[in-house]
CSV table of C-alpha atoms in Angstrom, one decimal:
chain,number,residue,atom,x,y,z
A,210,UNK,CA,14.7,1.5,1.9
A,211,UNK,CA,14.5,1.7,-1.9
A,212,UNK,CA,11.0,1.6,-3.4
A,213,UNK,CA,11.3,-1.8,-5.2
A,214,UNK,CA,12.7,-3.3,-1.9
A,215,UNK,CA,9.8,-2.0,0.1
A,216,UNK,CA,7.3,-3.2,-2.6
A,217,UNK,CA,8.9,-6.7,-2.4
A,218,UNK,CA,8.7,-6.7,1.4
A,219,UNK,CA,5.0,-5.8,1.2
A,220,UNK,CA,4.4,-8.5,-1.4
A,221,UNK,CA,6.2,-11.1,0.8
A,222,UNK,CA,4.1,-10.1,3.9
A,223,UNK,CA,0.8,-10.1,2.0
A,224,UNK,CA,1.4,-13.5,0.3
A,225,UNK,CA,2.4,-15.2,3.6
A,226,UNK,CA,-0.6,-13.6,5.4
A,227,UNK,CA,-3.1,-14.6,2.7
A,228,UNK,CA,-1.6,-18.1,2.6
A,229,UNK,CA,-1.9,-18.5,6.4
A,230,UNK,CA,-5.5,-17.1,6.4
A,231,UNK,CA,-6.4,-19.6,3.7
A,232,UNK,CA,-4.9,-22.4,5.7
A,233,UNK,CA,-2.6,-23.5,2.9
A,234,UNK,CA,0.9,-25.0,3.2
A,235,UNK,CA,3.6,-23.8,0.8
A,236,UNK,CA,3.3,-27.1,-1.0
A,237,UNK,CA,-0.4,-26.8,-1.5
A,238,UNK,CA,-0.2,-23.1,-2.6
A,239,UNK,CA,2.6,-24.0,-5.0
A,240,UNK,CA,0.5,-26.9,-6.5
A,241,UNK,CA,-2.6,-24.7,-7.0
A,242,UNK,CA,-0.6,-21.7,-8.4
A,243,UNK,CA,1.8,-23.8,-10.4
A,244,UNK,CA,4.8,-22.1,-8.6
A,245,UNK,CA,7.7,-24.1,-7.1
A,246,UNK,CA,7.9,-24.4,-3.3
A,247,UNK,CA,11.4,-22.9,-3.5
A,248,UNK,CA,10.1,-19.8,-5.4
A,249,UNK,CA,7.4,-19.4,-2.8
A,250,UNK,CA,9.9,-19.7,0.1
A,251,UNK,CA,12.0,-17.0,-1.6
A,252,UNK,CA,9.0,-14.8,-2.2
A,253,UNK,CA,7.9,-15.0,1.4
A,254,UNK,CA,11.4,-14.0,2.4
A,255,UNK,CA,11.2,-10.9,0.0
A,256,UNK,CA,13.6,-12.5,-2.5
A,257,UNK,CA,13.1,-12.9,-6.2
A,258,UNK,CA,11.1,-11.0,-8.8
A,259,UNK,CA,7.8,-12.7,-9.6
A,260,UNK,CA,6.3,-11.9,-13.0
A,261,UNK,CA,2.8,-10.7,-13.7
A,262,UNK,CA,1.4,-14.2,-14.6
A,263,UNK,CA,2.8,-15.6,-11.3
A,264,UNK,CA,1.1,-12.8,-9.3
A,265,UNK,CA,-2.2,-13.5,-11.0
A,266,UNK,CA,-2.0,-17.3,-10.3
A,267,UNK,CA,-1.1,-16.7,-6.7
A,268,UNK,CA,-4.0,-14.2,-6.2
A,269,UNK,CA,-6.4,-16.6,-7.9
A,270,UNK,CA,-5.2,-19.5,-5.8
A,271,UNK,CA,-5.5,-17.5,-2.6
A,272,UNK,CA,-8.9,-16.1,-3.6
A,273,UNK,CA,-7.8,-12.4,-3.3
A,274,UNK,CA,-7.3,-9.6,-5.9
A,275,UNK,CA,-3.9,-9.0,-7.2
A,276,UNK,CA,-3.8,-5.7,-5.4
A,277,UNK,CA,-4.2,-7.4,-2.1
A,278,UNK,CA,-0.8,-8.9,-2.6
A,279,UNK,CA,0.8,-5.6,-3.7
A,280,UNK,CA,-0.5,-2.9,-1.4
A,281,UNK,CA,-1.5,-2.4,2.2
A,282,UNK,CA,-5.1,-1.8,3.2
A,283,UNK,CA,-6.7,1.6,2.8
A,284,UNK,CA,-9.0,3.0,5.4
A,285,UNK,CA,-9.7,6.1,3.4
A,286,UNK,CA,-13.3,6.8,2.4
A,287,UNK,CA,-12.3,8.3,-1.0
A,288,UNK,CA,-9.1,7.2,-2.7
A,289,UNK,CA,-7.7,9.1,-5.7
A,290,UNK,CA,-4.9,7.4,-7.5
A,291,UNK,CA,-2.6,9.5,-9.7
A,292,UNK,CA,-1.1,8.1,-12.9
A,293,UNK,CA,2.5,8.4,-11.5
A,294,UNK,CA,1.5,6.1,-8.6
A,295,UNK,CA,0.6,3.2,-10.9
A,296,UNK,CA,3.6,1.1,-12.2
A,297,UNK,CA,3.1,-1.3,-15.1
A,298,UNK,CA,2.7,-4.9,-14.0
A,299,UNK,CA,3.2,-6.2,-17.6
A,300,UNK,CA,5.2,-4.8,-20.5
A,301,UNK,CA,5.2,-6.3,-24.0
A,302,UNK,CA,8.2,-6.3,-26.3
A,303,UNK,CA,6.5,-3.7,-28.6
A,304,UNK,CA,5.6,-1.3,-25.8
A,305,UNK,CA,2.2,-2.6,-24.7
A,306,UNK,CA,1.5,-2.4,-20.9
A,307,UNK,CA,-1.0,-3.2,-18.2
A,308,UNK,CA,-1.4,-1.2,-15.0
A,309,UNK,CA,-3.5,-2.1,-12.0
A,310,UNK,CA,-5.1,1.2,-11.1
A,311,UNK,CA,-7.0,0.2,-8.0
A,312,UNK,CA,-9.1,-2.5,-6.4
A,313,UNK,CA,-12.4,-1.7,-4.7
A,314,UNK,CA,-13.0,-2.9,-1.1
A,315,UNK,CA,-15.7,-5.2,0.0
A,316,UNK,CA,-16.6,-8.9,-0.2
A,317,UNK,CA,-16.7,-9.0,-4.0
A,318,UNK,CA,-13.8,-6.8,-5.1
A,319,UNK,CA,-13.4,-5.2,-8.5
A,320,UNK,CA,-9.9,-4.5,-10.0
A,321,UNK,CA,-9.6,-1.6,-12.4
A,322,UNK,CA,-6.8,-1.9,-15.0
A,323,UNK,CA,-5.5,0.5,-17.7
A,324,UNK,CA,-4.0,-1.2,-20.7
A,325,UNK,CA,-2.3,-0.1,-23.9
A,326,UNK,CA,-1.9,-2.7,-26.7
A,327,UNK,CA,0.4,-2.1,-29.7
A,328,UNK,CA,-0.8,-3.5,-33.1
A,329,UNK,CA,-0.1,-7.2,-33.3
A,330,UNK,CA,1.1,-7.5,-29.6
A,331,UNK,CA,-0.8,-10.0,-27.5
A,332,UNK,CA,-1.1,-10.9,-23.9
A,333,UNK,CA,-2.4,-14.4,-23.2
A,334,UNK,CA,-4.0,-14.9,-19.8
A,335,UNK,CA,-4.5,-18.2,-18.0
A,336,UNK,CA,-8.1,-19.0,-16.8
A,337,UNK,CA,-9.0,-17.3,-13.5
A,338,UNK,CA,-10.9,-18.9,-10.7
A,339,UNK,CA,-14.6,-19.7,-11.3
A,340,UNK,CA,-16.9,-16.7,-10.9
A,341,UNK,CA,-14.5,-14.1,-12.3
A,342,UNK,CA,-16.0,-11.8,-14.9
A,343,UNK,CA,-13.9,-9.4,-17.1
A,344,UNK,CA,-15.1,-6.3,-18.9
A,345,UNK,CA,-13.0,-4.4,-21.5
A,346,UNK,CA,-13.9,-1.0,-22.7
A,347,UNK,CA,-11.8,0.3,-25.6
A,348,UNK,CA,-11.4,4.1,-25.4
A,349,UNK,CA,-9.1,4.5,-28.5
A,350,UNK,CA,-7.9,2.2,-31.2
A,351,UNK,CA,-8.8,-1.5,-31.8
A,352,UNK,CA,-8.2,-4.8,-30.2
A,353,UNK,CA,-9.1,-8.4,-30.7
A,354,UNK,CA,-10.4,-10.3,-27.6
A,355,UNK,CA,-9.8,-14.0,-27.8
A,356,UNK,CA,-12.0,-16.2,-25.6
A,357,UNK,CA,-11.8,-20.0,-25.8
A,358,UNK,CA,-10.1,-19.7,-29.2
A,359,UNK,CA,-12.9,-17.5,-30.7
A,360,UNK,CA,-11.9,-13.9,-31.8
A,361,UNK,CA,-14.0,-10.9,-31.1
A,362,UNK,CA,-13.0,-7.5,-32.6
A,363,UNK,CA,-13.6,-4.6,-30.1
A,364,UNK,CA,-13.2,-1.0,-31.3
A,365,UNK,CA,-13.2,2.5,-29.8
A,366,UNK,CA,-16.4,3.1,-27.9
A,367,UNK,CA,-17.2,-0.6,-27.6
A,368,UNK,CA,-17.3,-2.8,-24.4
A,369,UNK,CA,-17.1,-6.6,-24.1
A,370,UNK,CA,-17.6,-8.8,-21.1
A,371,UNK,CA,-16.9,-12.5,-20.6
A,372,UNK,CA,-16.4,-15.2,-17.9
A,373,UNK,CA,-12.7,-15.1,-17.1
A,374,UNK,CA,-12.5,-18.8,-16.0
A,375,UNK,CA,-11.5,-19.9,-19.6
A,376,UNK,CA,-8.3,-19.2,-21.6
A,377,UNK,CA,-8.4,-15.7,-23.0
A,378,UNK,CA,-6.1,-13.1,-24.7
A,379,UNK,CA,-6.0,-9.4,-25.7
A,380,UNK,CA,-4.3,-8.4,-28.9
A,381,UNK,CA,-3.7,-5.0,-30.4
A,382,UNK,CA,-5.3,-4.5,-33.8
A,383,UNK,CA,-5.4,-1.8,-36.5
A,384,UNK,CA,-2.7,0.6,-37.1
A,385,UNK,CA,-2.4,2.5,-33.9
A,386,UNK,CA,-2.2,2.0,-30.1
A,387,UNK,CA,-5.3,0.5,-28.5
A,388,UNK,CA,-6.2,2.1,-25.1
A,389,UNK,CA,-8.6,0.2,-22.9
A,390,UNK,CA,-10.0,0.1,-19.4
A,391,UNK,CA,-10.5,-3.4,-18.0
A,392,UNK,CA,-12.5,-4.3,-14.9
A,393,UNK,CA,-12.0,-7.7,-13.3
A,394,UNK,CA,-15.0,-8.6,-11.1
A,395,UNK,CA,-14.0,-11.1,-8.4
A,396,UNK,CA,-16.4,-13.4,-6.6
A,397,UNK,CA,-16.9,-12.9,-2.9
A,398,UNK,CA,-13.8,-14.2,-1.1
A,399,UNK,CA,-13.2,-15.7,2.2
A,400,UNK,CA,-14.1,-13.3,5.0
């Protein structure tokens, strides 16, 4: 089976399992995640190609980290994730990208992301569920963090944190590529 096909089958299984665990109908999940019932039916049949924003909305609506929809569970005590194993979940027109590196286990998971932002390129995120906190640490370059319409410049060596349950965006600034590590701290989910 081809790698994208296997990934889509894993996604389909995980979305359906999380929906059933949450006790949500297709209609209710669609309403919460702002995804059509037809798209959800297709996704649960391993058909279609959901974009990054759709995956985030589904995860938020199901109360799980994005990675819970994309990968199987890990029983390993120590997990080392190589750069070649992490595919971009978002790519901008100018070459920016976001990669979900890993998600920690436990009742209050943390997602670890690696981003690059090209100057002037922006990714606008919808508000997450209540209780989500994001932290961005710029390792090289400059960015502008936009939270609730207010702009906050963040440069190399600086870290910013904010509540993710409001509109927010990340924009590359300066003259070179911005590299950052983002952590998304999720509230405890359903057991």
